PDB file of C-alpha atoms in Angstrom:
ATOM      1  CA  MET A   1     123.272 120.668  98.551  1.00  0.00           C
ATOM      2  CA  LYS A   2     123.350 121.429 102.545  1.00  0.00           C
ATOM      3  CA  GLN A   3     125.966 118.652 104.512  1.00  0.00           C
ATOM      4  CA  ILE A   4     123.790 115.955 105.391  1.00  0.00           C
ATOM      5  CA  SER A   5     124.098 115.073 108.955  1.00  0.00           C
ATOM      6  CA  ILE A   6     124.514 111.647 110.017  1.00  0.00           C
ATOM      7  CA  ILE A   7     123.350 110.081 112.872  1.00  0.00           C
ATOM      8  CA  LEU A   8     125.261 106.555 113.485  1.00  0.00           C
ATOM      9  CA  PHE A   9     124.653 103.769 115.892  1.00  0.00           C
ATOM     10  CA  PHE A  10     127.722 101.313 116.234  1.00  0.00           C
ATOM     11  CA  PHE A  11     126.930  98.285 117.934  1.00  0.00           C
ATOM     12  CA  ILE A  12     128.270  94.286 118.271  1.00  0.00           C
ATOM     13  CA  LEU A  13     125.006  92.786 119.996  1.00  0.00           C
ATOM     14  CA  PRO A  14     121.368  94.112 118.429  1.00  0.00           C
ATOM     15  CA  LEU A  15     121.188  97.480 121.095  1.00  0.00           C
ATOM     16  CA  ALA A  16     117.370  97.484 122.555  1.00  0.00           C
ATOM     17  CA  PHE A  17     115.016 100.291 122.322  1.00  0.00           C
ATOM     18  CA  ALA A  18     112.154  99.710 124.107  1.00  0.00           C
ATOM     19  CA  ASP A  19     110.995  96.189 123.047  1.00  0.00           C
ATOM     20  CA  LEU A  20     112.505  96.911 119.394  1.00  0.00           C
ATOM     21  CA  GLN A  21     116.145  96.544 118.560  1.00  0.00           C
ATOM     22  CA  LEU A  22     118.800  97.818 115.852  1.00  0.00           C
ATOM     23  CA  GLY A  23     119.425  94.807 113.998  1.00  0.00           C
ATOM     24  CA  PHE A  24     116.617  92.580 115.244  1.00  0.00           C
ATOM     25  CA  TYR A  25     117.004  90.797 111.232  1.00  0.00           C
ATOM     26  CA  ALA A  26     120.711  90.326 111.206  1.00  0.00           C
ATOM     27  CA  SER A  27     120.043  86.106 111.696  1.00  0.00           C
ATOM     28  CA  SER A  28     116.701  86.035 110.975  1.00  0.00           C
ATOM     29  CA  CYS A  29     116.663  87.911 107.553  1.00  0.00           C
ATOM     30  CA  ARG A  30     120.315  89.576 107.382  1.00  0.00           C
ATOM     31  CA  LYS A  31     119.243  91.159 103.848  1.00  0.00           C
ATOM     32  CA  ALA A  32     116.026  92.563 104.846  1.00  0.00           C
ATOM     33  CA  GLU A  33     117.103  96.477 105.330  1.00  0.00           C
ATOM     34  CA  SER A  34     119.467  96.471 102.118  1.00  0.00           C
ATOM     35  CA  ILE A  35     116.286  94.867  99.920  1.00  0.00           C
ATOM     36  CA  VAL A  36     114.566  97.748 101.043  1.00  0.00           C
ATOM     37  CA  GLN A  37     116.546 100.216 100.598  1.00  0.00           C
ATOM     38  CA  LYS A  38     117.025  98.975  96.469  1.00  0.00           C
ATOM     39  CA  VAL A  39     113.457  99.056  95.998  1.00  0.00           C
ATOM     40  CA  VAL A  40     113.340 102.117  97.758  1.00  0.00           C
ATOM     41  CA  GLN A  41     116.079 103.646  95.444  1.00  0.00           C
ATOM     42  CA  LYS A  42     114.699 102.577  92.054  1.00  0.00           C
ATOM     43  CA  ARG A  43     111.326 104.450  92.712  1.00  0.00           C
ATOM     44  CA  PHE A  44     113.115 107.278  94.066  1.00  0.00           C
ATOM     45  CA  ASN A  45     115.406 107.616  90.730  1.00  0.00           C
ATOM     46  CA  ARG A  46     112.103 107.780  88.903  1.00  0.00           C
ATOM     47  CA  ASP A  47     109.804 109.682  91.721  1.00  0.00           C
ATOM     48  CA  LYS A  48     111.581 111.607  94.325  1.00  0.00           C
ATOM     49  CA  SER A  49     108.177 112.309  95.275  1.00  0.00           C
ATOM     50  CA  ILE A  50     107.669 109.289  96.970  1.00  0.00           C
ATOM     51  CA  THR A  51     109.724 110.632 100.634  1.00  0.00           C
ATOM     52  CA  ALA A  52     106.242 112.915 101.023  1.00  0.00           C
ATOM     53  CA  ALA A  53     103.943 109.742 100.245  1.00  0.00           C
ATOM     54  CA  LEU A  54     106.210 107.364 102.612  1.00  0.00           C
ATOM     55  CA  LEU A  55     106.268 109.839 105.388  1.00  0.00           C
ATOM     56  CA  ARG A  56     102.815 110.863 105.384  1.00  0.00           C
ATOM     57  CA  MET A  57     101.960 106.787 105.486  1.00  0.00           C
ATOM     58  CA  HIS A  58     104.419 106.400 108.246  1.00  0.00           C
ATOM     59  CA  PHE A  59     102.469 108.938 110.338  1.00  0.00           C
ATOM     60  CA  HIS A  60      99.276 108.123 109.661  1.00  0.00           C
ATOM     61  CA  ASP A  61      99.401 104.458 110.559  1.00  0.00           C
ATOM     62  CA  CYS A  62     101.586 105.285 113.762  1.00  0.00           C
ATOM     63  CA  PHE A  63      99.211 107.827 114.944  1.00  0.00           C
ATOM     64  CA  VAL A  64      95.609 105.360 114.597  1.00  0.00           C
ATOM     65  CA  ARG A  65      96.596 102.311 116.444  1.00  0.00           C
ATOM     66  CA  GLY A  66     100.369 102.767 116.752  1.00  0.00           C
ATOM     67  CA  CYS A  67     103.123 101.511 113.943  1.00  0.00           C
ATOM     68  CA  ASP A  68     101.434  98.281 113.189  1.00  0.00           C
ATOM     69  CA  ALA A  69     100.612  98.593 109.211  1.00  0.00           C
ATOM     70  CA  SER A  70      96.834  98.787 109.608  1.00  0.00           C
ATOM     71  CA  LEU A  71      96.734 101.636 107.180  1.00  0.00           C
ATOM     72  CA  LEU A  72      97.968  98.939 104.013  1.00  0.00           C
ATOM     73  CA  ILE A  73      94.827  96.338 104.998  1.00  0.00           C
ATOM     74  CA  ASP A  74      92.035  96.202 102.451  1.00  0.00           C
ATOM     75  CA  SER A  75      88.479  97.133 102.891  1.00  0.00           C
ATOM     76  CA  THR A  76      86.337  93.807 102.523  1.00  0.00           C
ATOM     77  CA  LYS A  77      82.440  93.573 102.133  1.00  0.00           C
ATOM     78  CA  ASN A  78      82.384  93.081 105.568  1.00  0.00           C
ATOM     79  CA  ASN A  79      84.884  95.734 106.924  1.00  0.00           C
ATOM     80  CA  THR A  80      86.071  98.905 105.820  1.00  0.00           C
ATOM     81  CA  SER A  81      89.486  99.685 106.484  1.00  0.00           C
ATOM     82  CA  GLU A  82      91.618 102.548 107.480  1.00  0.00           C
ATOM     83  CA  LYS A  83      92.688 103.384 104.323  1.00  0.00           C
ATOM     84  CA  GLN A  84      89.473 103.938 103.088  1.00  0.00           C
ATOM     85  CA  THR A  85      88.741 106.895 105.203  1.00  0.00           C
ATOM     86  CA  GLY A  86      88.476 110.682 104.430  1.00  0.00           C
ATOM     87  CA  ALA A  87      92.004 111.650 106.013  1.00  0.00           C
ATOM     88  CA  ASN A  88      93.841 108.140 104.359  1.00  0.00           C
ATOM     89  CA  ALA A  89      92.256 108.867 100.698  1.00  0.00           C
ATOM     90  CA  SER A  90      94.771 109.945  99.113  1.00  0.00           C
ATOM     91  CA  VAL A  91      97.717 108.342 101.190  1.00  0.00           C
ATOM     92  CA  ARG A  92      99.662 106.649  98.540  1.00  0.00           C
ATOM     93  CA  GLY A  93     103.032 104.110  98.223  1.00  0.00           C
ATOM     94  CA  TYR A  94     101.185 100.972  98.821  1.00  0.00           C
ATOM     95  CA  ASP A  95     102.497  99.612  95.730  1.00  0.00           C
ATOM     96  CA  LEU A  96     106.078 100.068  96.731  1.00  0.00           C
ATOM     97  CA  ILE A  97     105.445  98.542 100.337  1.00  0.00           C
ATOM     98  CA  ASP A  98     104.031  95.687  98.436  1.00  0.00           C
ATOM     99  CA  ASP A  99     107.147  95.461  96.092  1.00  0.00           C
ATOM    100  CA  VAL A 100     109.388  95.596  99.054  1.00  0.00           C
ATOM    101  CA  LYS A 101     107.429  92.650 100.622  1.00  0.00           C
ATOM    102  CA  GLU A 102     107.271  90.635  97.708  1.00  0.00           C
ATOM    103  CA  ALA A 103     111.123  91.007  97.368  1.00  0.00           C
ATOM    104  CA  ILE A 104     111.975  90.173 101.010  1.00  0.00           C
ATOM    105  CA  GLU A 105     109.104  86.662 101.322  1.00  0.00           C
ATOM    106  CA  ALA A 106     111.216  85.321  98.328  1.00  0.00           C
ATOM    107  CA  THR A 107     114.179  85.619 100.561  1.00  0.00           C
ATOM    108  CA  CYS A 108     112.484  85.249 103.968  1.00  0.00           C
ATOM    109  CA  PRO A 109     108.831  84.141 104.029  1.00  0.00           C
ATOM    110  CA  SER A 110     106.905  85.035 107.110  1.00  0.00           C
ATOM    111  CA  THR A 111     109.477  87.042 108.970  1.00  0.00           C
ATOM    112  CA  VAL A 112     109.567  90.709 108.325  1.00  0.00           C
ATOM    113  CA  SER A 113     106.839  92.435 109.143  1.00  0.00           C
ATOM    114  CA  CYS A 114     104.947  94.760 107.007  1.00  0.00           C
ATOM    115  CA  SER A 115     105.342  97.969 109.746  1.00  0.00           C
ATOM    116  CA  ASP A 116     108.681  97.535 109.722  1.00  0.00           C
ATOM    117  CA  ILE A 117     109.060  97.983 106.429  1.00  0.00           C
ATOM    118  CA  ILE A 118     107.056 101.262 106.407  1.00  0.00           C
ATOM    119  CA  ALA A 119     109.664 102.592 108.959  1.00  0.00           C
ATOM    120  CA  LEU A 120     112.881 101.164 107.003  1.00  0.00           C
ATOM    121  CA  ALA A 121     111.080 102.483 103.612  1.00  0.00           C
ATOM    122  CA  THR A 122     110.497 105.681 105.064  1.00  0.00           C
ATOM    123  CA  ARG A 123     114.274 106.061 106.792  1.00  0.00           C
ATOM    124  CA  ASP A 124     115.722 105.201 103.009  1.00  0.00           C
ATOM    125  CA  ALA A 125     113.750 107.665 101.273  1.00  0.00           C
ATOM    126  CA  VAL A 126     114.220 109.967 103.804  1.00  0.00           C
ATOM    127  CA  ALA A 127     118.005 109.720 103.207  1.00  0.00           C
ATOM    128  CA  LEU A 128     118.235 109.694  99.735  1.00  0.00           C
ATOM    129  CA  SER A 129     116.237 112.892  99.614  1.00  0.00           C
ATOM    130  CA  GLY A 130     119.250 115.173 101.770  1.00  0.00           C
ATOM    131  CA  GLY A 131     117.732 113.721 104.825  1.00  0.00           C
ATOM    132  CA  PRO A 132     119.541 112.435 107.888  1.00  0.00           C
ATOM    133  CA  LYS A 133     120.751 108.997 107.782  1.00  0.00           C
ATOM    134  CA  TYR A 134     119.420 107.142 111.050  1.00  0.00           C
ATOM    135  CA  ASN A 135     119.128 103.323 111.950  1.00  0.00           C
ATOM    136  CA  VAL A 136     115.503 102.182 112.762  1.00  0.00           C
ATOM    137  CA  PRO A 137     115.116  99.848 115.755  1.00  0.00           C
ATOM    138  CA  THR A 138     113.261  97.049 114.234  1.00  0.00           C
ATOM    139  CA  GLY A 139     110.598  93.963 115.830  1.00  0.00           C
ATOM    140  CA  ARG A 140     107.676  95.461 115.040  1.00  0.00           C
ATOM    141  CA  ARG A 141     104.737  93.316 114.293  1.00  0.00           C
ATOM    142  CA  ASP A 142     101.680  93.662 112.062  1.00  0.00           C
ATOM    143  CA  GLY A 143      98.405  94.189 113.747  1.00  0.00           C
ATOM    144  CA  LEU A 144      94.945  92.360 113.663  1.00  0.00           C
ATOM    145  CA  VAL A 145      92.123  94.977 113.626  1.00  0.00           C
ATOM    146  CA  SER A 146      91.754  97.874 110.942  1.00  0.00           C
ATOM    147  CA  ASN A 147      88.967  99.998 111.189  1.00  0.00           C
ATOM    148  CA  SER A 148      88.019 102.878 108.975  1.00  0.00           C
ATOM    149  CA  ILE A 149      86.301 104.831 112.155  1.00  0.00           C
ATOM    150  CA  ASP A 150      89.379 104.575 114.104  1.00  0.00           C
ATOM    151  CA  ALA A 151      91.205 106.800 111.450  1.00  0.00           C
ATOM    152  CA  ASN A 152      88.922 110.002 111.945  1.00  0.00           C
ATOM    153  CA  ILE A 153      91.151 111.151 114.778  1.00  0.00           C
ATOM    154  CA  LEU A 154      93.677 112.471 112.317  1.00  0.00           C
ATOM    155  CA  PRO A 155      94.136 116.173 112.802  1.00  0.00           C
ATOM    156  CA  GLY A 156      93.798 117.843 109.465  1.00  0.00           C
ATOM    157  CA  PRO A 157      95.516 121.178 107.617  1.00  0.00           C
ATOM    158  CA  SER A 158      93.410 123.319 109.470  1.00  0.00           C
ATOM    159  CA  SER A 159      93.803 122.028 113.032  1.00  0.00           C
ATOM    160  CA  PRO A 160      94.492 124.804 115.850  1.00  0.00           C
ATOM    161  CA  ILE A 161      97.963 124.116 117.358  1.00  0.00           C
ATOM    162  CA  PRO A 162      96.587 123.180 120.760  1.00  0.00           C
ATOM    163  CA  GLN A 163      94.404 121.182 119.615  1.00  0.00           C
ATOM    164  CA  LEU A 164      97.434 119.346 117.622  1.00  0.00           C
ATOM    165  CA  THR A 165      99.752 119.321 120.549  1.00  0.00           C
ATOM    166  CA  GLN A 166      97.551 117.804 122.690  1.00  0.00           C
ATOM    167  CA  PHE A 167      97.254 115.180 119.824  1.00  0.00           C
ATOM    168  CA  PHE A 168     100.548 114.359 119.875  1.00  0.00           C
ATOM    169  CA  ALA A 169     101.335 114.855 123.426  1.00  0.00           C
ATOM    170  CA  ALA A 170      98.655 111.756 123.442  1.00  0.00           C
ATOM    171  CA  LYS A 171     100.906 109.555 121.630  1.00  0.00           C
ATOM    172  CA  GLY A 172     104.116 110.709 124.329  1.00  0.00           C
ATOM    173  CA  ILE A 173     105.423 113.684 121.277  1.00  0.00           C
ATOM    174  CA  THR A 174     106.673 116.963 122.905  1.00  0.00           C
ATOM    175  CA  THR A 175     105.412 120.128 121.420  1.00  0.00           C
ATOM    176  CA  GLU A 176     108.942 120.829 119.869  1.00  0.00           C
ATOM    177  CA  GLU A 177     109.369 116.989 118.219  1.00  0.00           C
ATOM    178  CA  MET A 178     105.858 117.720 116.723  1.00  0.00           C
ATOM    179  CA  VAL A 179     107.365 121.023 115.072  1.00  0.00           C
ATOM    180  CA  THR A 180     110.077 118.691 114.234  1.00  0.00           C
ATOM    181  CA  LEU A 181     107.695 115.909 112.375  1.00  0.00           C
ATOM    182  CA  LEU A 182     105.580 118.884 110.939  1.00  0.00           C
ATOM    183  CA  GLY A 183     109.097 119.772 108.886  1.00  0.00           C
ATOM    184  CA  ALA A 184     107.937 116.743 106.729  1.00  0.00           C
ATOM    185  CA  HIS A 185     106.170 119.296 104.882  1.00  0.00           C
ATOM    186  CA  THR A 186     109.336 120.321 103.459  1.00  0.00           C
ATOM    187  CA  VAL A 187     109.073 117.843 101.156  1.00  0.00           C
ATOM    188  CA  GLY A 188     104.732 117.730 100.824  1.00  0.00           C
ATOM    189  CA  VAL A 189     102.174 119.163  98.395  1.00  0.00           C
ATOM    190  CA  ALA A 190      98.720 119.759  99.059  1.00  0.00           C
ATOM    191  CA  HIS A 191      95.717 120.784  97.091  1.00  0.00           C
ATOM    192  CA  CYS A 192      93.635 123.491  96.538  1.00  0.00           C
ATOM    193  CA  GLY A 193      90.858 122.324  98.801  1.00  0.00           C
ATOM    194  CA  PHE A 194      93.439 122.737 101.735  1.00  0.00           C
ATOM    195  CA  PHE A 195      95.051 125.642 101.092  1.00  0.00           C
ATOM    196  CA  ALA A 196      94.526 128.432 103.921  1.00  0.00           C
ATOM    197  CA  ASN A 197      91.897 130.624 102.944  1.00  0.00           C
ATOM    198  CA  SER A 198      94.720 133.398 102.799  1.00  0.00           C
ATOM    199  CA  ILE A 199      98.608 133.215 102.467  1.00  0.00           C
ATOM    200  CA  GLY A 200     100.817 136.233 103.936  1.00  0.00           C
ATOM    201  CA  ASP A 201     103.258 136.851 100.999  1.00  0.00           C
ATOM    202  CA  PRO A 202     101.055 138.629  98.475  1.00  0.00           C
ATOM    203  CA  ALA A 203     102.523 137.393  95.206  1.00  0.00           C
ATOM    204  CA  LEU A 204     102.291 133.782  96.268  1.00  0.00           C
ATOM    205  CA  ASN A 205      99.145 134.137  97.652  1.00  0.00           C
ATOM    206  CA  THR A 206      98.277 135.530  94.142  1.00  0.00           C
ATOM    207  CA  LYS A 207      99.851 132.739  92.587  1.00  0.00           C
ATOM    208  CA  LEU A 208      97.719 129.729  94.111  1.00  0.00           C
ATOM    209  CA  VAL A 209      94.662 131.788  93.634  1.00  0.00           C
ATOM    210  CA  ASN A 210      95.396 131.831  89.724  1.00  0.00           C
ATOM    211  CA  LEU A 211      96.397 128.283  90.177  1.00  0.00           C
ATOM    212  CA  CYS A 212      93.077 127.161  91.598  1.00  0.00           C
ATOM    213  CA  LYS A 213      90.683 128.985  89.485  1.00  0.00           C
ATOM    214  CA  SER A 214      91.970 127.338  86.335  1.00  0.00           C
ATOM    215  CA  ASN A 215      92.182 123.857  88.467  1.00  0.00           C
ATOM    216  CA  THR A 216      90.437 123.126  91.629  1.00  0.00           C
ATOM    217  CA  ASN A 217      92.172 120.184  92.490  1.00  0.00           C
ATOM    218  CA  GLY A 218      95.339 121.781  91.868  1.00  0.00           C
ATOM    219  CA  ALA A 219      98.347 121.519  93.860  1.00  0.00           C
ATOM    220  CA  ALA A 220     101.700 123.458  95.056  1.00  0.00           C
ATOM    221  CA  PHE A 221     104.658 122.292  96.895  1.00  0.00           C
ATOM    222  CA  LEU A 222     104.765 123.095 100.780  1.00  0.00           C
ATOM    223  CA  ASP A 223     108.040 124.695 100.245  1.00  0.00           C
ATOM    224  CA  GLN A 224     108.088 126.693  97.560  1.00  0.00           C
ATOM    225  CA  ASN A 225     112.099 126.453  97.702  1.00  0.00           C
ATOM    226  CA  THR A 226     114.159 123.405  97.801  1.00  0.00           C
ATOM    227  CA  SER A 227     110.354 121.197  97.159  1.00  0.00           C
ATOM    228  CA  PHE A 228     112.156 117.917  97.417  1.00  0.00           C
ATOM    229  CA  VAL A 229     115.219 117.942  99.963  1.00  0.00           C
ATOM    230  CA  VAL A 230     114.589 117.094 103.492  1.00  0.00           C
ATOM    231  CA  ASP A 231     115.818 120.609 104.996  1.00  0.00           C
ATOM    232  CA  ASN A 232     114.942 123.265 107.165  1.00  0.00           C
ATOM    233  CA  GLU A 233     113.684 125.578 104.046  1.00  0.00           C
ATOM    234  CA  PHE A 234     110.200 125.279 105.605  1.00  0.00           C
ATOM    235  CA  TYR A 235     110.463 126.852 108.517  1.00  0.00           C
ATOM    236  CA  LYS A 236     112.284 130.368 106.705  1.00  0.00           C
ATOM    237  CA  GLN A 237     108.833 129.808 104.346  1.00  0.00           C
ATOM    238  CA  ILE A 238     106.519 129.937 107.312  1.00  0.00           C
ATOM    239  CA  LEU A 239     108.260 132.688 108.750  1.00  0.00           C
ATOM    240  CA  LEU A 240     108.368 134.688 105.571  1.00  0.00           C
ATOM    241  CA  LYS A 241     104.899 133.950 105.660  1.00  0.00           C
ATOM    242  CA  ARG A 242     104.629 131.693 102.557  1.00  0.00           C
ATOM    243  CA  GLY A 243     102.596 128.637 104.981  1.00  0.00           C
ATOM    244  CA  ILE A 244     100.269 127.163 102.299  1.00  0.00           C
ATOM    245  CA  MET A 245      98.154 125.551 105.018  1.00  0.00           C
ATOM    246  CA  GLN A 246      96.960 127.065 107.932  1.00  0.00           C
ATOM    247  CA  ILE A 247      98.648 124.557 110.225  1.00  0.00           C
ATOM    248  CA  ASP A 248     101.625 125.279 108.590  1.00  0.00           C
ATOM    249  CA  GLN A 249     100.600 129.492 109.131  1.00  0.00           C
ATOM    250  CA  GLN A 250     100.083 128.854 112.546  1.00  0.00           C
ATOM    251  CA  LEU A 251     103.215 126.823 113.507  1.00  0.00           C
ATOM    252  CA  ALA A 252     105.021 130.391 112.762  1.00  0.00           C
ATOM    253  CA  LEU A 253     103.029 132.137 115.286  1.00  0.00           C
ATOM    254  CA  ASP A 254     101.845 130.667 117.568  1.00  0.00           C
ATOM    255  CA  LYS A 255     103.763 131.167 121.126  1.00  0.00           C
ATOM    256  CA  SER A 256     104.070 127.617 122.167  1.00  0.00           C
ATOM    257  CA  THR A 257     106.022 126.933 118.639  1.00  0.00           C
ATOM    258  CA  SER A 258     107.463 129.705 117.301  1.00  0.00           C
ATOM    259  CA  THR A 259     110.360 129.635 118.692  1.00  0.00           C
ATOM    260  CA  PHE A 260     111.050 125.720 117.524  1.00  0.00           C
ATOM    261  CA  VAL A 261     110.304 126.963 114.331  1.00  0.00           C
ATOM    262  CA  SER A 262     112.887 130.017 114.388  1.00  0.00           C
ATOM    263  CA  ASN A 263     115.664 127.791 115.832  1.00  0.00           C
ATOM    264  CA  PHE A 264     115.165 125.088 113.141  1.00  0.00           C
ATOM    265  CA  ALA A 265     114.977 128.206 110.689  1.00  0.00           C
ATOM    266  CA  SER A 266     118.055 129.427 111.483  1.00  0.00           C
ATOM    267  CA  ASN A 267     120.228 125.885 112.369  1.00  0.00           C
ATOM    268  CA  GLY A 268     119.718 123.540 109.811  1.00  0.00           C
ATOM    269  CA  ASP A 269     122.206 120.951 111.379  1.00  0.00           C
ATOM    270  CA  LYS A 270     119.853 121.332 114.811  1.00  0.00           C
ATOM    271  CA  PHE A 271     116.948 120.332 112.265  1.00  0.00           C
ATOM    272  CA  VAL A 272     117.950 117.411 111.021  1.00  0.00           C
ATOM    273  CA  LYS A 273     119.622 115.691 114.171  1.00  0.00           C
ATOM    274  CA  SER A 274     115.804 117.226 115.647  1.00  0.00           C
ATOM    275  CA  PHE A 275     114.153 115.363 112.750  1.00  0.00           C
ATOM    276  CA  ALA A 276     116.281 111.553 112.695  1.00  0.00           C
ATOM    277  CA  SER A 277     115.585 111.798 116.733  1.00  0.00           C
ATOM    278  CA  ALA A 278     111.925 112.179 116.233  1.00  0.00           C
ATOM    279  CA  MET A 279     111.245 110.064 113.649  1.00  0.00           C
ATOM    280  CA  ILE A 280     112.900 106.944 115.916  1.00  0.00           C
ATOM    281  CA  LYS A 281     110.785 107.955 118.349  1.00  0.00           C
ATOM    282  CA  MET A 282     107.363 108.034 116.124  1.00  0.00           C
ATOM    283  CA  GLY A 283     108.084 104.562 114.931  1.00  0.00           C
ATOM    284  CA  LYS A 284     108.012 103.194 118.366  1.00  0.00           C
ATOM    285  CA  VAL A 285     104.425 104.656 118.867  1.00  0.00           C
ATOM    286  CA  GLY A 286     101.955 101.957 120.130  1.00  0.00           C
ATOM    287  CA  VAL A 287     104.241  99.059 118.687  1.00  0.00           C
ATOM    288  CA  LEU A 288     103.618  95.581 118.835  1.00  0.00           C
ATOM    289  CA  VAL A 289     106.175  93.220 119.884  1.00  0.00           C
ATOM    290  CA  GLY A 290     107.106  89.695 120.687  1.00  0.00           C
ATOM    291  CA  LYS A 291     103.957  87.074 119.958  1.00  0.00           C
ATOM    292  CA  GLU A 292     101.687  90.175 119.567  1.00  0.00           C
ATOM    293  CA  GLY A 293     100.132  90.723 116.463  1.00  0.00           C
ATOM    294  CA  GLU A 294     101.493  88.734 113.721  1.00  0.00           C
ATOM    295  CA  ILE A 295     103.641  88.718 110.594  1.00  0.00           C
ATOM    296  CA  ARG A 296     101.533  89.214 107.473  1.00  0.00           C
ATOM    297  CA  LYS A 297     102.532  87.313 104.311  1.00  0.00           C
ATOM    298  CA  ASN A 298     100.686  89.983 102.569  1.00  0.00           C
ATOM    299  CA  CYS A 299     100.729  93.486 103.929  1.00  0.00           C
ATOM    300  CA  ARG A 300      97.012  94.245 102.303  1.00  0.00           C
ATOM    301  CA  VAL A 301      95.475  91.348 104.132  1.00  0.00           C
ATOM    302  CA  PHE A 302      95.468  89.433 107.465  1.00  0.00           C
ATOM    303  CA  ASN A 303      96.764  86.200 107.510  1.00  0.00           C
ATOM    304  CA  LYS A 304      94.504  83.409 107.668  1.00  0.00           C
ATOM    305  CA  ARG A 305      93.446  81.660 111.047  1.00  0.00           C
ATOM    306  CA  ASN A 306      93.089  78.508 111.104  1.00  0.00           C
TER     307      ASN A 306
END
């Protein structure tokens, strides 16, 4: 396995990242991060695909209303929540977040937000999958709104690169950071309905055609080489015209993104360092802090109002 790049932040007092802080729970719930890590480790030991699930959850949550755990809310008879919309229909890992929340509530009631749990759990899963180890600033609070219509803005597997770039830019994410974050596809899978019409690699194309003939809901790894490892292999694959989804193929072909793809493909250390930085930045998109929002007792349900 490739050497893991480790990004360490040494501190005595909490370091501020905008309105978030490293060590936010140091006094209010000092075991919070270790509880998250233990639950994630237990799941990872039996299901390595949980890393891809959490990365997708984190992304889909942050890019709708900000990183506020609005994705976790269940629908009610009066409201259809974000998780019920098409783009989120296959998001999974909610049960892991529930397990973490239950364990933390038993130790520190009404203290740790569900949005922080998503960010911390994703961080831990990335590290367990051979990716970078990085510290997550915390202090997010949970949102009070979750509507399915809001999630319709999420890009799809065939979104053109200019449209994708504009979408990320609206959230303060640069083109290079976008390419970095899409490197999460190194542990992802796609189902037949999302495959590109034609794969540049003839042998892989034939393999996928046969897969979907036998099972229309079949799935394939987006990284056909190191499918459960967070590394730069995804970029090498798409340069070899082995991109499974159109969006991945276009990353390697579009003039605005191809240079970044080549740089990451040739320098694994650069990718993991950039990935850690991009994940930290993504985790700060649209956060609620201070007295905004709430700290949910149950991640699936808004707190009851008096």
